[in-house]
N, CA and C atoms as an extended XYZ file, in Angstrom:
567
Properties=species:S:1:pos:R:3:atomname:S:1:resname:S:1:resid:I:1 pbc="F F F"
N        56.633      -28.723       27.447 N   UNK     1
C        56.580      -28.690       26.006 CA  UNK     1
C        55.586      -29.734       25.475 C   UNK     1
N        55.543      -30.922       26.062 N   UNK     2
C        54.605      -31.961       25.652 CA  UNK     2
C        53.167      -31.525       25.921 C   UNK     2
N        52.968      -30.816       27.031 N   UNK     3
C        51.622      -30.332       27.363 CA  UNK     3
C        51.183      -29.277       26.346 C   UNK     3
N        52.095      -28.385       25.981 N   UNK     4
C        51.776      -27.340       25.010 CA  UNK     4
C        51.467      -27.952       23.645 C   UNK     4
N        52.235      -28.958       23.237 N   UNK     5
C        52.004      -29.629       21.958 CA  UNK     5
C        50.654      -30.344       21.974 C   UNK     5
N        50.343      -31.013       23.080 N   UNK     6
C        49.070      -31.714       23.223 CA  UNK     6
C        47.893      -30.730       23.163 C   UNK     6
N        48.056      -29.573       23.826 N   UNK     7
C        47.005      -28.553       23.804 CA  UNK     7
C        46.831      -28.017       22.382 C   UNK     7
N        47.929      -27.791       21.659 N   UNK     8
C        47.859      -27.302       20.280 CA  UNK     8
C        47.195      -28.344       19.374 C   UNK     8
N        47.560      -29.624       19.559 N   UNK     9
C        46.947      -30.691       18.769 CA  UNK     9
C        45.447      -30.757       19.026 C   UNK     9
N        45.032      -30.604       20.268 N   UNK    10
C        43.608      -30.611       20.618 CA  UNK    10
C        42.890      -29.421       19.985 C   UNK    10
N        43.518      -28.256       20.025 N   UNK    11
C        42.922      -27.058       19.428 CA  UNK    11
C        42.798      -27.227       17.915 C   UNK    11
N        43.832      -27.779       17.277 N   UNK    12
C        43.792      -28.009       15.831 CA  UNK    12
C        42.685      -29.006       15.473 C   UNK    12
N        42.565      -30.060       16.253 N   UNK    13
C        41.526      -31.069       16.009 CA  UNK    13
C        40.132      -30.471       16.180 C   UNK    13
N        39.958      -29.640       17.203 N   UNK    14
C        38.657      -28.996       17.435 CA  UNK    14
C        38.308      -28.065       16.280 C   UNK    14
N        39.291      -27.303       15.788 N   UNK    15
C        39.051      -26.392       14.662 CA  UNK    15
C        38.703      -27.175       13.403 C   UNK    15
N        39.432      -28.257       13.158 N   UNK    16
C        39.165      -29.085       11.992 CA  UNK    16
C        37.762      -29.687       12.070 C   UNK    16
N        37.388      -30.137       13.237 N   UNK    17
C        36.058      -30.706       13.439 CA  UNK    17
C        34.973      -29.656       13.206 C   UNK    17
N        35.192      -28.441       13.691 N   UNK    18
C        34.234      -27.352       13.491 CA  UNK    18
C        34.123      -26.996       12.009 C   UNK    18
N        35.270      -26.964       11.289 N   UNK    19
C        35.253      -26.664        9.860 CA  UNK    19
C        34.483      -27.729        9.084 C   UNK    19
N        34.687      -28.994        9.422 N   UNK    20
C        33.981      -30.090        8.761 CA  UNK    20
C        32.484      -29.984        9.043 C   UNK    20
N        32.114      -29.694       10.286 N   UNK    21
C        30.700      -29.555       10.649 CA  UNK    21
C        30.053      -28.402        9.881 C   UNK    21
N        30.761      -27.279        9.766 N   UNK    22
C        30.214      -26.128        9.048 CA  UNK    22
C        30.039      -26.439        7.564 C   UNK    22
N        31.041      -27.069        6.945 N   UNK    23
C        30.932      -27.442        5.536 CA  UNK    23
C        29.797      -28.432        5.326 C   UNK    23
N        29.676      -29.404        6.231 N   UNK    24
C        28.602      -30.388        6.115 CA  UNK    24
C        27.244      -29.713        6.209 C   UNK    24
N        27.086      -28.796        7.148 N   UNK    25
C        25.815      -28.098        7.321 CA  UNK    25
C        25.465      -27.303        6.068 C   UNK    25
N        26.413      -26.532        5.546 N   UNK    26
C        26.100      -25.706        4.378 CA  UNK    26
C        25.868      -26.569        3.137 C   UNK    26
N        26.552      -27.695        2.996 N   UNK    27
C        26.351      -28.562        1.841 CA  UNK    27
C        25.055      -29.375        1.958 C   UNK    27
N        24.746      -29.861        3.156 N   UNK    28
C        23.547      -30.673        3.345 CA  UNK    28
C        22.272      -29.845        3.345 C   UNK    28
N        22.324      -28.665        3.890 N   UNK    29
C        21.125      -27.859        4.072 CA  UNK    29
C        20.850      -26.894        2.925 C   UNK    29
N        21.789      -26.680        2.049 N   UNK    30
C        21.612      -25.678        1.001 CA  UNK    30
C        20.617      -26.136       -0.063 C   UNK    30
N        20.049      -25.182       -0.798 N   UNK    31
C        19.169      -25.541       -1.912 CA  UNK    31
C        19.987      -26.007       -3.123 C   UNK    31
N        19.402      -26.891       -3.908 N   UNK    32
C        19.980      -27.348       -5.174 CA  UNK    32
C        18.916      -27.105       -6.238 C   UNK    32
N        19.138      -26.096       -7.082 N   UNK    33
C        18.121      -25.575       -7.989 CA  UNK    33
C        18.445      -25.972       -9.432 C   UNK    33
N        17.393      -26.368      -10.176 N   UNK    34
C        17.542      -26.777      -11.570 CA  UNK    34
C        16.400      -26.216      -12.398 C   UNK    34
N        16.689      -25.831      -13.644 N   UNK    35
C        15.663      -25.381      -14.572 CA  UNK    35
C        15.234      -26.525      -15.466 C   UNK    35
N        13.919      -26.632      -15.697 N   UNK    36
C        13.383      -27.702      -16.519 CA  UNK    36
C        12.078      -27.230      -17.165 C   UNK    36
N        11.846      -27.649      -18.406 N   UNK    37
C        10.585      -27.344      -19.064 CA  UNK    37
C         9.609      -28.462      -18.734 C   UNK    37
N         8.519      -28.095      -18.045 N   UNK    38
C         7.504      -29.086      -17.660 CA  UNK    38
C         6.451      -29.239      -18.754 C   UNK    38
N         6.080      -28.145      -19.379 N   UNK    39
C         5.097      -28.173      -20.467 CA  UNK    39
C         5.757      -27.504      -21.667 C   UNK    39
N         5.867      -28.236      -22.760 N   UNK    40
C         6.699      -27.813      -23.889 CA  UNK    40
C         6.181      -26.594      -24.647 C   UNK    40
N         4.890      -26.465      -24.810 N   UNK    41
C         4.366      -25.341      -25.578 CA  UNK    41
C         4.331      -25.592      -27.077 C   UNK    41
N         4.970      -26.658      -27.532 N   UNK    42
C         4.997      -27.017      -28.951 CA  UNK    42
C         4.846      -28.530      -29.070 C   UNK    42
N         4.125      -28.954      -30.095 N   UNK    43
C         3.999      -30.380      -30.381 CA  UNK    43
C         3.541      -30.533      -31.824 C   UNK    43
N         3.687      -31.732      -32.339 N   UNK    44
C         3.189      -32.043      -33.675 CA  UNK    44
C         2.008      -32.983      -33.512 C   UNK    44
N         0.921      -32.613      -34.149 N   UNK    45
C        -0.263      -33.466      -34.160 CA  UNK    45
C        -0.393      -33.999      -35.580 C   UNK    45
N        -0.540      -35.297      -35.687 N   UNK    46
C        -0.668      -35.894      -37.019 CA  UNK    46
C        -2.111      -35.801      -37.476 C   UNK    46
N        -2.264      -35.466      -38.746 N   UNK    47
C        -3.594      -35.373      -39.339 CA  UNK    47
C        -3.472      -35.312      -40.837 C   UNK    47
N        -4.375      -35.985      -41.527 N   UNK    48
C        -4.394      -35.998      -42.988 CA  UNK    48
C        -3.049      -36.410      -43.576 C   UNK    48
N        -2.367      -37.343      -42.934 N   UNK    49
C        -1.115      -37.867      -43.462 CA  UNK    49
C         0.093      -36.976      -43.275 C   UNK    49
N        -0.078      -35.825      -42.628 N   UNK    50
C         1.069      -34.952      -42.391 CA  UNK    50
C         0.956      -34.332      -41.003 C   UNK    50
N         2.066      -33.828      -40.534 N   UNK    51
C         2.084      -33.237      -39.204 CA  UNK    51
C         1.600      -31.796      -39.205 C   UNK    51
N         0.992      -31.419      -38.108 N   UNK    52
C         0.538      -30.041      -37.917 CA  UNK    52
C         1.115      -29.543      -36.592 C   UNK    52
N         1.704      -28.343      -36.607 N   UNK    53
C         2.295      -27.760      -35.398 CA  UNK    53
C         1.184      -27.211      -34.507 C   UNK    53
N         1.226      -27.633      -33.247 N   UNK    54
C         0.286      -27.143      -32.243 CA  UNK    54
C         1.091      -26.343      -31.229 C   UNK    54
N         0.628      -25.131      -30.917 N   UNK    55
C         1.335      -24.255      -29.985 CA  UNK    55
C         0.438      -23.938      -28.799 C   UNK    55
N         1.060      -23.800      -27.634 N   UNK    56
C         0.323      -23.443      -26.416 CA  UNK    56
C         1.270      -22.686      -25.497 C   UNK    56
N         1.121      -22.858      -24.197 N   UNK    57
C         1.997      -22.205      -23.222 CA  UNK    57
C         3.148      -23.119      -22.836 C   UNK    57
N         4.348      -22.559      -22.803 N   UNK    58
C         5.523      -23.265      -22.300 CA  UNK    58
C         5.646      -22.953      -20.814 C   UNK    58
N         5.925      -23.972      -19.999 N   UNK    59
C         6.129      -23.780      -18.560 CA  UNK    59
C         7.566      -24.119      -18.205 C   UNK    59
N         8.332      -23.091      -17.842 N   UNK    60
C         9.681      -23.276      -17.324 CA  UNK    60
C         9.564      -23.363      -15.810 C   UNK    60
N        10.069      -24.448      -15.247 N   UNK    61
C         9.960      -24.671      -13.810 CA  UNK    61
C        11.349      -24.667      -13.198 C   UNK    61
N        11.515      -23.902      -12.124 N   UNK    62
C        12.772      -23.884      -11.385 CA  UNK    62
C        12.552      -24.711      -10.128 C   UNK    62
N        13.046      -25.949      -10.175 N   UNK    63
C        12.888      -26.897       -9.072 CA  UNK    63
C        14.002      -26.715       -8.049 C   UNK    63
N        13.695      -26.997       -6.806 N   UNK    64
C        14.676      -26.987       -5.728 CA  UNK    64
C        14.623      -28.350       -5.053 C   UNK    64
N        15.710      -29.101       -5.138 N   UNK    65
C        15.779      -30.417       -4.528 CA  UNK    65
C        16.558      -30.402       -3.218 C   UNK    65
N        16.877      -29.203       -2.730 N   UNK    66
C        17.590      -29.077       -1.463 CA  UNK    66
C        16.635      -29.039       -0.280 C   UNK    66
N        17.211      -28.905        0.895 N   UNK    67
C        16.418      -28.926        2.123 CA  UNK    67
C        15.897      -27.560        2.546 C   UNK    67
N        16.490      -26.488        2.024 N   UNK    68
C        16.073      -25.144        2.431 CA  UNK    68
C        15.637      -24.362        1.189 C   UNK    68
N        14.823      -23.326        1.369 N   UNK    69
C        14.361      -22.533        0.225 CA  UNK    69
C        15.501      -21.793       -0.463 C   UNK    69
N        15.312      -21.538       -1.744 N   UNK    70
C        16.248      -20.739       -2.530 CA  UNK    70
C        15.570      -19.415       -2.856 C   UNK    70
N        16.257      -18.311       -2.571 N   UNK    71
C        15.792      -16.983       -2.967 CA  UNK    71
C        16.294      -16.772       -4.391 C   UNK    71
N        15.407      -16.865       -5.387 N   UNK    72
C        15.804      -16.676       -6.773 CA  UNK    72
C        16.031      -15.192       -7.008 C   UNK    72
N        17.188      -14.842       -7.546 N   UNK    73
C        17.530      -13.427       -7.712 CA  UNK    73
C        17.530      -12.982       -9.173 C   UNK    73
N        17.949      -13.854      -10.087 N   UNK    74
C        18.021      -13.503      -11.510 CA  UNK    74
C        17.662      -14.727      -12.349 C   UNK    74
N        17.027      -14.485      -13.468 N   UNK    75
C        16.688      -15.552      -14.403 CA  UNK    75
C        16.943      -15.034      -15.810 C   UNK    75
N        17.608      -15.829      -16.609 N   UNK    76
C        17.873      -15.473      -17.994 CA  UNK    76
C        17.726      -16.732      -18.835 C   UNK    76
N        16.913      -16.652      -19.872 N   UNK    77
C        16.805      -17.785      -20.792 CA  UNK    77
C        16.368      -17.289      -22.155 C   UNK    77
N        16.624      -18.140      -23.138 N   UNK    78
C        16.306      -17.822      -24.524 CA  UNK    78
C        15.693      -19.077      -25.146 C   UNK    78
N        14.565      -18.896      -25.816 N   UNK    79
C        13.949      -19.970      -26.592 CA  UNK    79
C        14.246      -19.642      -28.046 C   UNK    79
N        14.910      -20.564      -28.734 N   UNK    80
C        15.343      -20.259      -30.095 CA  UNK    80
C        15.254      -21.481      -30.999 C   UNK    80
N        15.341      -21.214      -32.275 N   UNK    81
C        15.360      -22.268      -33.290 CA  UNK    81
C        16.775      -22.355      -33.835 C   UNK    81
N        17.217      -23.575      -34.051 N   UNK    82
C        18.566      -23.814      -34.554 CA  UNK    82
C        18.501      -24.946      -35.580 C   UNK    82
N        19.427      -24.972      -36.538 N   UNK    83
C        19.471      -26.122      -37.442 CA  UNK    83
C        19.634      -27.427      -36.649 C   UNK    83
N        19.002      -28.475      -37.131 N   UNK    84
C        19.044      -29.765      -36.445 CA  UNK    84
C        20.481      -30.155      -36.108 C   UNK    84
N        20.700      -30.623      -34.896 N   UNK    85
C        21.996      -31.091      -34.386 CA  UNK    85
C        23.028      -29.978      -34.207 C   UNK    85
N        22.620      -28.726      -34.243 N   UNK    86
C        23.525      -27.611      -33.950 CA  UNK    86
C        22.961      -26.860      -32.752 C   UNK    86
N        23.746      -26.814      -31.688 N   UNK    87
C        23.284      -26.144      -30.481 CA  UNK    87
C        23.408      -24.633      -30.627 C   UNK    87
N        22.450      -23.895      -30.075 N   UNK    88
C        22.600      -22.437      -30.052 CA  UNK    88
C        23.707      -22.054      -29.074 C   UNK    88
N        24.119      -20.802      -29.097 N   UNK    89
C        25.159      -20.345      -28.184 CA  UNK    89
C        24.690      -20.443      -26.735 C   UNK    89
N        25.617      -20.769      -25.863 N   UNK    90
C        25.346      -20.754      -24.421 CA  UNK    90
C        25.266      -19.304      -23.963 C   UNK    90
N        24.574      -19.067      -22.865 N   UNK    91
C        24.529      -17.735      -22.265 CA  UNK    91
C        25.554      -17.724      -21.139 C   UNK    91
N        26.523      -16.850      -21.230 N   UNK    92
C        27.618      -16.783      -20.261 CA  UNK    92
C        27.169      -16.029      -19.009 C   UNK    92
N        26.971      -16.752      -17.921 N   UNK    93
C        26.494      -16.111      -16.685 CA  UNK    93
C        27.578      -15.250      -16.036 C   UNK    93
N        28.825      -15.397      -16.458 N   UNK    94
C        29.879      -14.539      -15.906 CA  UNK    94
C        29.891      -13.171      -16.582 C   UNK    94
N        29.187      -13.048      -17.714 N   UNK    95
C        29.128      -11.778      -18.441 CA  UNK    95
C        27.728      -11.169      -18.467 C   UNK    95
N        26.714      -11.969      -18.153 N   UNK    96
C        25.316      -11.530      -18.211 CA  UNK    96
C        24.696      -11.629      -16.827 C   UNK    96
N        24.135      -10.544      -16.304 N   UNK    97
C        23.533      -10.638      -14.970 CA  UNK    97
C        22.229      -11.422      -14.958 C   UNK    97
N        21.472      -11.351      -16.020 N   UNK    98
C        20.156      -11.970      -16.037 CA  UNK    98
C        19.101      -10.974      -15.602 C   UNK    98
N        17.848      -11.329      -15.844 N   UNK    99
C        16.722      -10.469      -15.468 CA  UNK    99
C        16.501      -10.574      -13.967 C   UNK    99
N        16.510       -9.417      -13.296 N   UNK   100
C        16.337       -9.388      -11.837 CA  UNK   100
C        14.910       -9.804      -11.493 C   UNK   100
N        14.801      -10.712      -10.536 N   UNK   101
C        13.498      -11.166      -10.063 CA  UNK   101
C        13.119      -10.408       -8.797 C   UNK   101
N        11.826      -10.230       -8.556 N   UNK   102
C        11.406       -9.507       -7.355 CA  UNK   102
C        11.826      -10.237       -6.076 C   UNK   102
N        12.109       -9.477       -5.042 N   UNK   103
C        12.414      -10.070       -3.742 CA  UNK   103
C        11.219      -10.906       -3.314 C   UNK   103
N        11.494      -12.058       -2.763 N   UNK   104
C        10.429      -12.968       -2.363 CA  UNK   104
C        10.131      -14.035       -3.399 C   UNK   104
N        10.890      -14.036       -4.511 N   UNK   105
C        10.735      -15.087       -5.515 CA  UNK   105
C        11.497      -16.304       -4.997 C   UNK   105
N        10.760      -17.301       -4.596 N   UNK   106
C        11.317      -18.449       -3.877 CA  UNK   106
C        11.061      -19.732       -4.651 C   UNK   106
N        11.994      -20.657       -4.551 N   UNK   107
C        11.779      -22.039       -4.957 CA  UNK   107
C        12.102      -22.894       -3.749 C   UNK   107
N        11.098      -23.629       -3.286 N   UNK   108
C        11.272      -24.494       -2.124 CA  UNK   108
C        10.958      -25.924       -2.530 C   UNK   108
N        11.395      -26.861       -1.716 N   UNK   109
C        11.125      -28.272       -1.983 CA  UNK   109
C         9.614      -28.464       -2.122 C   UNK   109
N         9.193      -29.083       -3.205 N   UNK   110
C         7.798      -29.343       -3.547 CA  UNK   110
C         6.975      -28.078       -3.780 C   UNK   110
N         7.628      -26.933       -3.943 N   UNK   111
C         6.958      -25.682       -4.284 CA  UNK   111
C         7.851      -24.908       -5.247 C   UNK   111
N         7.942      -25.361       -6.517 N   UNK   112
C         8.859      -24.732       -7.467 CA  UNK   112
C         8.346      -23.386       -7.965 C   UNK   112
N         9.262      -22.614       -8.518 N   UNK   113
C         8.917      -21.367       -9.206 CA  UNK   113
C         8.567      -21.745      -10.642 C   UNK   113
N         7.481      -21.175      -11.168 N   UNK   114
C         7.027      -21.484      -12.523 CA  UNK   114
C         6.874      -20.185      -13.305 C   UNK   114
N         7.435      -20.164      -14.514 N   UNK   115
C         7.241      -19.031      -15.422 CA  UNK   115
C         6.593      -19.567      -16.693 C   UNK   115
N         5.521      -18.919      -17.118 N   UNK   116
C         4.757      -19.354      -18.288 CA  UNK   116
C         5.021      -18.398      -19.445 C   UNK   116
N         5.274      -18.978      -20.624 N   UNK   117
C         5.509      -18.172      -21.837 CA  UNK   117
C         4.522      -18.624      -22.903 C   UNK   117
N         3.796      -17.675      -23.454 N   UNK   118
C         2.851      -17.953      -24.525 CA  UNK   118
C         3.625      -18.217      -25.813 C   UNK   118
N         3.459      -19.395      -26.406 N   UNK   119
C         4.192      -19.771      -27.621 CA  UNK   119
C         3.287      -19.860      -28.847 C   UNK   119
N         2.088      -19.308      -28.758 N   UNK   120
C         1.112      -19.472      -29.841 CA  UNK   120
C         1.505      -18.774      -31.146 C   UNK   120
N         2.309      -17.726      -31.068 N   UNK   121
C         2.669      -17.005      -32.298 CA  UNK   121
C         4.180      -16.989      -32.532 C   UNK   121
N         4.900      -17.939      -31.966 N   UNK   122
C         6.350      -17.973      -32.148 CA  UNK   122
C         6.751      -19.030      -33.178 C   UNK   122
N         7.813      -18.748      -33.900 N   UNK   123
C         8.417      -19.658      -34.878 CA  UNK   123
C         7.420      -20.133      -35.945 C   UNK   123
N         6.520      -19.248      -36.339 N   UNK   124
C         5.527      -19.589      -37.365 CA  UNK   124
C         6.217      -19.805      -38.709 C   UNK   124
N         7.146      -18.937      -39.065 N   UNK   125
C         7.842      -19.066      -40.356 CA  UNK   125
C         8.699      -20.330      -40.408 C   UNK   125
N         9.084      -20.853      -39.249 N   UNK   126
C         9.952      -22.035      -39.194 CA  UNK   126
C         9.174      -23.342      -39.112 C   UNK   126
N         7.837      -23.286      -39.164 N   UNK   127
C         6.999      -24.475      -38.949 CA  UNK   127
C         7.389      -25.632      -39.859 C   UNK   127
N         7.528      -25.370      -41.134 N   UNK   128
C         7.844      -26.454      -42.078 CA  UNK   128
C         9.177      -27.114      -41.730 C   UNK   128
N        10.199      -26.311      -41.466 N   UNK   129
C        11.510      -26.863      -41.105 CA  UNK   129
C        11.477      -27.652      -39.803 C   UNK   129
N        10.653      -27.220      -38.863 N   UNK   130
C        10.521      -27.949      -37.599 CA  UNK   130
C         9.829      -29.289      -37.817 C   UNK   130
N         8.734      -29.293      -38.567 N   UNK   131
C         7.997      -30.538      -38.823 CA  UNK   131
C         8.855      -31.515      -39.619 C   UNK   131
N         9.620      -31.003      -40.579 N   UNK   132
C        10.471      -31.873      -41.407 CA  UNK   132
C        11.732      -32.329      -40.671 C   UNK   132
N        12.006      -31.763      -39.513 N   UNK   133
C        13.179      -32.184      -38.739 CA  UNK   133
C        14.466      -31.490      -39.134 C   UNK   133
N        14.398      -30.443      -39.958 N   UNK   134
C        15.591      -29.691      -40.336 CA  UNK   134
C        15.984      -28.679      -39.262 C   UNK   134
N        15.015      -28.288      -38.432 N   UNK   135
C        15.229      -27.318      -37.367 CA  UNK   135
C        14.807      -27.911      -36.030 C   UNK   135
N        15.347      -27.351      -34.968 N   UNK   136
C        14.955      -27.796      -33.618 CA  UNK   136
C        14.767      -26.575      -32.731 C   UNK   136
N        13.956      -26.743      -31.688 N   UNK   137
C        13.670      -25.677      -30.729 CA  UNK   137
C        14.465      -25.959      -29.457 C   UNK   137
N        15.128      -24.924      -28.957 N   UNK   138
C        15.978      -25.031      -27.766 CA  UNK   138
C        15.545      -24.017      -26.712 C   UNK   138
N        15.808      -24.355      -25.469 N   UNK   139
C        15.765      -23.385      -24.382 CA  UNK   139
C        17.124      -23.457      -23.693 C   UNK   139
N        17.765      -22.309      -23.566 N   UNK   140
C        19.088      -22.209      -22.950 CA  UNK   140
C        19.035      -21.070      -21.949 C   UNK   140
N        19.541      -21.291      -20.744 N   UNK   141
C        19.518      -20.210      -19.772 CA  UNK   141
C        20.211      -20.547      -18.466 C   UNK   141
N        19.988      -19.676      -17.483 N   UNK   142
C        20.523      -19.896      -16.147 CA  UNK   142
C        19.649      -19.188      -15.122 C   UNK   142
N        19.773      -19.620      -13.892 N   UNK   143
C        19.086      -18.985      -12.761 CA  UNK   143
C        20.130      -18.724      -11.677 C   UNK   143
N        20.031      -17.552      -11.078 N   UNK   144
C        20.889      -17.209       -9.931 CA  UNK   144
C        20.019      -17.262       -8.692 C   UNK   144
N        20.618      -17.725       -7.587 N   UNK   145
C        19.859      -17.781       -6.349 CA  UNK   145
C        20.780      -17.652       -5.151 C   UNK   145
N        20.154      -17.378       -4.023 N   UNK   146
C        20.874      -17.210       -2.765 CA  UNK   146
C        20.287      -18.207       -1.766 C   UNK   146
N        21.165      -18.825       -0.975 N   UNK   147
C        20.682      -19.765        0.030 CA  UNK   147
C        20.469      -19.051        1.368 C   UNK   147
N        20.010      -19.791        2.378 N   UNK   148
C        19.713      -19.187        3.681 CA  UNK   148
C        20.970      -18.702        4.396 C   UNK   148
N        22.123      -19.114        3.920 N   UNK   149
C        23.391      -18.678        4.506 CA  UNK   149
C        23.963      -17.472        3.754 C   UNK   149
N        23.171      -16.904        2.816 N   UNK   150
C        23.551      -15.754        1.991 CA  UNK   150
C        24.690      -16.064        1.022 C   UNK   150
N        24.836      -17.346        0.669 N   UNK   151
C        25.779      -17.731       -0.368 CA  UNK   151
C        25.066      -17.637       -1.715 C   UNK   151
N        25.803      -17.252       -2.749 N   UNK   152
C        25.227      -17.079       -4.084 CA  UNK   152
C        25.609      -18.254       -4.983 C   UNK   152
N        24.651      -18.648       -5.826 N   UNK   153
C        24.840      -19.791       -6.720 CA  UNK   153
C        24.231      -19.470       -8.078 C   UNK   153
N        24.706      -20.166       -9.110 N   UNK   154
C        24.117      -20.085      -10.450 CA  UNK   154
C        24.030      -21.491      -11.017 C   UNK   154
N        22.920      -21.777      -11.670 N   UNK   155
C        22.711      -23.071      -12.315 CA  UNK   155
C        22.307      -22.828      -13.759 C   UNK   155
N        23.028      -23.449      -14.688 N   UNK   156
C        22.713      -23.333      -16.110 CA  UNK   156
C        21.890      -24.518      -16.576 C   UNK   156
N        21.117      -24.298      -17.633 N   UNK   157
C        20.305      -25.388      -18.183 CA  UNK   157
C        20.185      -25.226      -19.697 C   UNK   157
N        20.063      -26.346      -20.375 N   UNK   158
C        19.919      -26.379      -21.826 CA  UNK   158
C        19.107      -27.610      -22.187 C   UNK   158
N        18.058      -27.387      -22.978 N   UNK   159
C        17.205      -28.497      -23.391 CA  UNK   159
C        16.764      -28.304      -24.825 C   UNK   159
N        16.607      -29.409      -25.532 N   UNK   160
C        16.126      -29.391      -26.909 CA  UNK   160
C        14.777      -30.120      -26.936 C   UNK   160
N        13.885      -29.642      -27.796 N   UNK   161
C        12.541      -30.201      -27.876 CA  UNK   161
C        12.489      -31.378      -28.833 C   UNK   161
N        11.936      -32.479      -28.357 N   UNK   162
C        11.563      -33.595      -29.222 CA  UNK   162
C        10.104      -33.340      -29.594 C   UNK   162
N         9.888      -32.797      -30.778 N   UNK   163
C         8.542      -32.381      -31.186 CA  UNK   163
C         7.541      -33.524      -31.216 C   UNK   163
N         8.003      -34.721      -31.526 N   UNK   164
C         7.066      -35.833      -31.683 CA  UNK   164
C         6.555      -36.336      -30.342 C   UNK   164
N         7.341      -36.180      -29.291 N   UNK   165
C         6.848      -36.564      -27.955 CA  UNK   165
C         6.363      -35.348      -27.171 C   UNK   165
N         6.709      -34.145      -27.648 N   UNK   166
C         6.306      -32.925      -26.960 CA  UNK   166
C         7.053      -32.708      -25.656 C   UNK   166
N         8.309      -33.208      -25.574 N   UNK   167
C         9.099      -33.082      -24.353 CA  UNK   167
C        10.451      -32.459      -24.653 C   UNK   167
N        10.882      -31.583      -23.738 N   UNK   168
C        12.240      -31.043      -23.810 CA  UNK   168
C        13.187      -32.028      -23.138 C   UNK   168
N        14.362      -32.225      -23.752 N   UNK   169
C        15.365      -33.176      -23.264 CA  UNK   169
C        16.645      -32.408      -22.961 C   UNK   169
N        17.182      -32.619      -21.766 N   UNK   170
C        18.413      -31.936      -21.354 CA  UNK   170
C        19.577      -32.431      -22.199 C   UNK   170
N        20.376      -31.487      -22.696 N   UNK   171
C        21.601      -31.859      -23.399 CA  UNK   171
C        22.558      -30.676      -23.389 C   UNK   171
N        23.798      -30.940      -23.704 N   UNK   172
C        24.823      -29.898      -23.701 CA  UNK   172
C        25.870      -30.181      -22.635 C   UNK   172
N        27.029      -29.577      -22.823 N   UNK   173
C        28.143      -29.789      -21.903 CA  UNK   173
C        28.123      -28.772      -20.759 C   UNK   173
N        29.271      -28.626      -20.085 N   UNK   174
C        29.358      -27.762      -18.899 CA  UNK   174
C        29.232      -26.274      -19.217 C   UNK   174
N        29.295      -25.883      -20.478 N   UNK   175
C        29.022      -24.483      -20.830 CA  UNK   175
C        27.533      -24.173      -20.689 C   UNK   175
N        26.704      -25.204      -20.778 N   UNK   176
C        25.253      -25.052      -20.735 CA  UNK   176
C        24.650      -25.516      -19.404 C   UNK   176
N        25.099      -26.640      -18.912 N   UNK   177
C        24.549      -27.266      -17.708 CA  UNK   177
C        25.618      -27.265      -16.619 C   UNK   177
N        25.388      -26.469      -15.586 N   UNK   178
C        26.401      -26.328      -14.540 CA  UNK   178
C        25.747      -25.876      -13.244 C   UNK   178
N        26.503      -26.026      -12.165 N   UNK   179
C        26.174      -25.461      -10.852 CA  UNK   179
C        27.428      -24.750      -10.389 C   UNK   179
N        27.303      -23.459      -10.063 N   UNK   180
C        28.464      -22.672       -9.645 CA  UNK   180
C        28.156      -21.919       -8.373 C   UNK   180
N        29.162      -21.823       -7.531 N   UNK   181
C        29.076      -20.910       -6.396 CA  UNK   181
C        29.668      -19.594       -6.851 C   UNK   181
N        29.073      -18.487       -6.403 N   UNK   182
C        29.522      -17.165       -6.818 CA  UNK   182
C        29.724      -16.275       -5.608 C   UNK   182
N        30.590      -15.283       -5.757 N   UNK   183
C        30.686      -14.210       -4.788 CA  UNK   183
C        29.806      -13.070       -5.291 C   UNK   183
N        29.119      -12.399       -4.407 N   UNK   184
C        28.202      -11.335       -4.806 CA  UNK   184
C        28.895      -10.288       -5.662 C   UNK   184
N        30.140       -9.956       -5.334 N   UNK   185
C        30.883       -8.936       -6.094 CA  UNK   185
C        31.223       -9.394       -7.523 C   UNK   185
N        31.197      -10.713       -7.773 N   UNK   186
C        31.528      -11.236       -9.102 CA  UNK   186
C        30.327      -11.277      -10.041 C   UNK   186
N        29.123      -11.037       -9.519 N   UNK   187
C        27.923      -11.088      -10.354 CA  UNK   187
C        27.877       -9.815      -11.206 C   UNK   187
N        27.780       -9.979      -12.541 N   UNK   188
C        27.754       -8.793      -13.412 CA  UNK   188
C        26.564       -7.894      -13.087 C   UNK   188
N        26.769       -6.601      -13.218 N   UNK   189
C        25.684       -5.632      -12.946 CA  UNK   189
C        25.125       -5.126      -14.234 C   UNK   189
């Protein structure tokens, strides 16, 4: 009986060790993906004593700070104007699948995925409110991706534009900024 108990204890310890090793491998080696605006696309240039709105291309960058590449599967984001200090609605990734990305859309360490949006003709009617600080520009969205172990993940992001510095700043709670593991069957179609 002591031999059987010892053998069972050894088997349990070996299984526990294998489970810890597997969890460590998947956690250490997996991709960690984040959305960030690298180039704002909007800024205020001062001239003649007042501000002038300058528009260009916005660059949304999906960075991967993990050790292995991320296969990006879906991307959903919205650039919108909101009254100052009022956040736009979050996009619920449990209800929205997002725009399907082509197979082979990858974000790897030091090789991010970049999407460019032309902002030259957007929010023209809101220019005065933006310059006066009554309105703000937001980007809210999420990206879905798969790791090399075929596990599915979603990362949400939310940023507001500081027009005077021309930089988007991350803000918002867990409804906007999150990292989630998903089961493939739970992803909305």
